[in-house]
Amino acid sequence: MATTFEIYSRVVPFMIQGFKLTLFISITSVSIGLIIGLTAALMKISKNPLLRYPATGYIEVFRGTPLLVQILFMSFAYPTIYDVLGDMLNDPLTDLLGFTVNITSTPGTFTNPDPLWDVIIVFALNTGAYQAEIFRAGIQSIPTGQAEAGRSLGLTYAQTMRYIIIPQAFRVVTPALAGEFINMILNSSLASVVAVQELTYWTRQSVSIYYRTLEIWFLTGIIYLTLTLTLSRSMQYFEAKYSVPGLGVAGTRRKG
Amino acid sequence: MPLLEVRDLVKIYDPADPPALDGVSLTVEKGEVLVIIGPSGSGKSTLLRCINRLVEPTDGEIIFKGQNILDPEVDINKIRQEMGMVFQTFNLFMHLKVIDNIRLGLIKVKGMDETEATKIAMTMLEQVGLADKADSYPAELSGGQAQRVGIARALAMNPTLMLFDEPTSALDPELVGGIISIMKKLADQHMTMLVVTHEMGFAREAAHRVIFMDEGRIVEEGPPKKLLQDPDHPRTQEFLKRVVFKTE
C-alpha cells in the first residue's frame, strides 16, 4: 500500500490546478458581486420605486433560495436560458457591435459543457445580494447629519454618497464584508456538483481513484483553511491601515 | 430689497400632528444678525433647515437675493454654496482630516485646485485658532474645537448668509464662550447671520433683532433689549422667565 506521502505527491498537482480555479472563481465572483452589491444597495435606499423594487426583488430571491438550487437551476435551465437570451440579444448586439454575436446553447445538450462562467455569474449574483444588504446596513448606519453637512456645502446627492457616505460605510462594513468573502470561497466548492474543476472537484476525483478518503479530504480542508485564514488576516491589515479614529470597528481601538 | 424673505412658510411632517411651521414670515437684511429663540418643538430648527431646503417646506415662499428658491427650476446646490450652515452636532466628516473637511467643498463644489483650497483652509483654521489641528481627525477634537472647525468649513465657502442651528447646545458649558466669541467676531464683520440658540447673552449683545417662536408660529419679534427684557406677549414672558432662571 502506498504511503500517505506517495498519495499526496500524486494528488497535489491536481489539487494545485483545482486551487487555482477556486481562487479564480472566488476573486472574480466577489469582485463582480462588489459592484452588483453596491449598486443594488444604492438602488434599494433610493426613493424612486422603479429602482427600489427591482433591487428588493433581486435581493430577496437570491438570499431566499439555496445557493445549490441556484447553481443547479442555472445548469439545467442552460439550453432555455441561452436560447431565450440569444433571441433577445443576438440581433441588437450584432447591430451595436458590428460583428456577429451568436449566443446559443450547444445542440443536443442538457447542461452547458463548459459551465465555468455560468457558475461565476450565479456566485456573483448570490454574493452580490448578500453584499447589497451589508452595504445598505452600512450606509444607513452613517448618521444623517453627515449627508446634511455635505448637502449644505452644495455637494450633489451623488457627490455626498461618493465622498462622504460610502467611504465611511466601507470602514463600518469591513468585518462583515470579510465574512462574506470567506463565505464565497467556501461556497465555491459547490461548483464541483456541475463538474467545474476546482479544488473540491479534484478532491472527489482523487478519492475515487486512490480510495484514501481521510488523507485526501484532510489535505483539502487544510488548503481551504489556509486560504480563508490568509484572507481574514489581510482584511484585518487593511482594516487597521485605513482605520480612522472614531469610525468602524478598527477605529474604536486606539492605536499604540 | 432684503437678502432673505420668507413668506407664509408651512411645514407639515405628519398630517396627524400639528404643523411644525404654521405660516412663518420674516425678512433678513444684508449684514443683519437675527436670533431665533423658543422652546424645543417650536419649529426654530425646521425653519432654519427649510431656508437651505435640507427640509422641503410644504407651502410658502423663500426669496433669496430676489429668487424664489422653492422654484423647481432653481439649482439648489448653487444656492446652498451661498448659505453656510453650522450644526448642533458639528457633523464633521468623520473619515476626513480637519483640513480635508474644509477642502472638500472648495475642491468638489467650487472646483478649486488643491493648492488654492489648502491656502483658504489654512487661513480659515487660523481664524478659528486651530491651525495646529489641520491633520487631526474629528474624533480627536474636543466639542469646542469640532464646532470651530464646523464654522471654518462653512465660512471657507465664502457664504452670503450663515445659518447657525443651536451651535452651542451640545457643548460643555465651559466651551460655549469660545464659540460665542467667534460668532460675535463674525457679527462685527457684518456677516448676515440667522442664529437659533438658547444663549440669551449672545442674543442680547450681538443680535439686531430677536424672534420668539412657539408652536410653529412667530409670537413676537423686536430689538433684543425690548424682547428679552420687556416682552409684550405672556407666552414670551413665561419662556424667558424659565430660561433666564436656568442660565443665570
Tab-separated table of C-alpha atoms in Angstrom, chain A residues 36 43 45:
chain	number	residue	atom	x	y	z
A	36	ILE	CA	-23.588	44.444	-8.066
A	43	MET	CA	-30.994	51.284	-5.589
A	45	ILE	CA	-32.268	53.006	-0.451
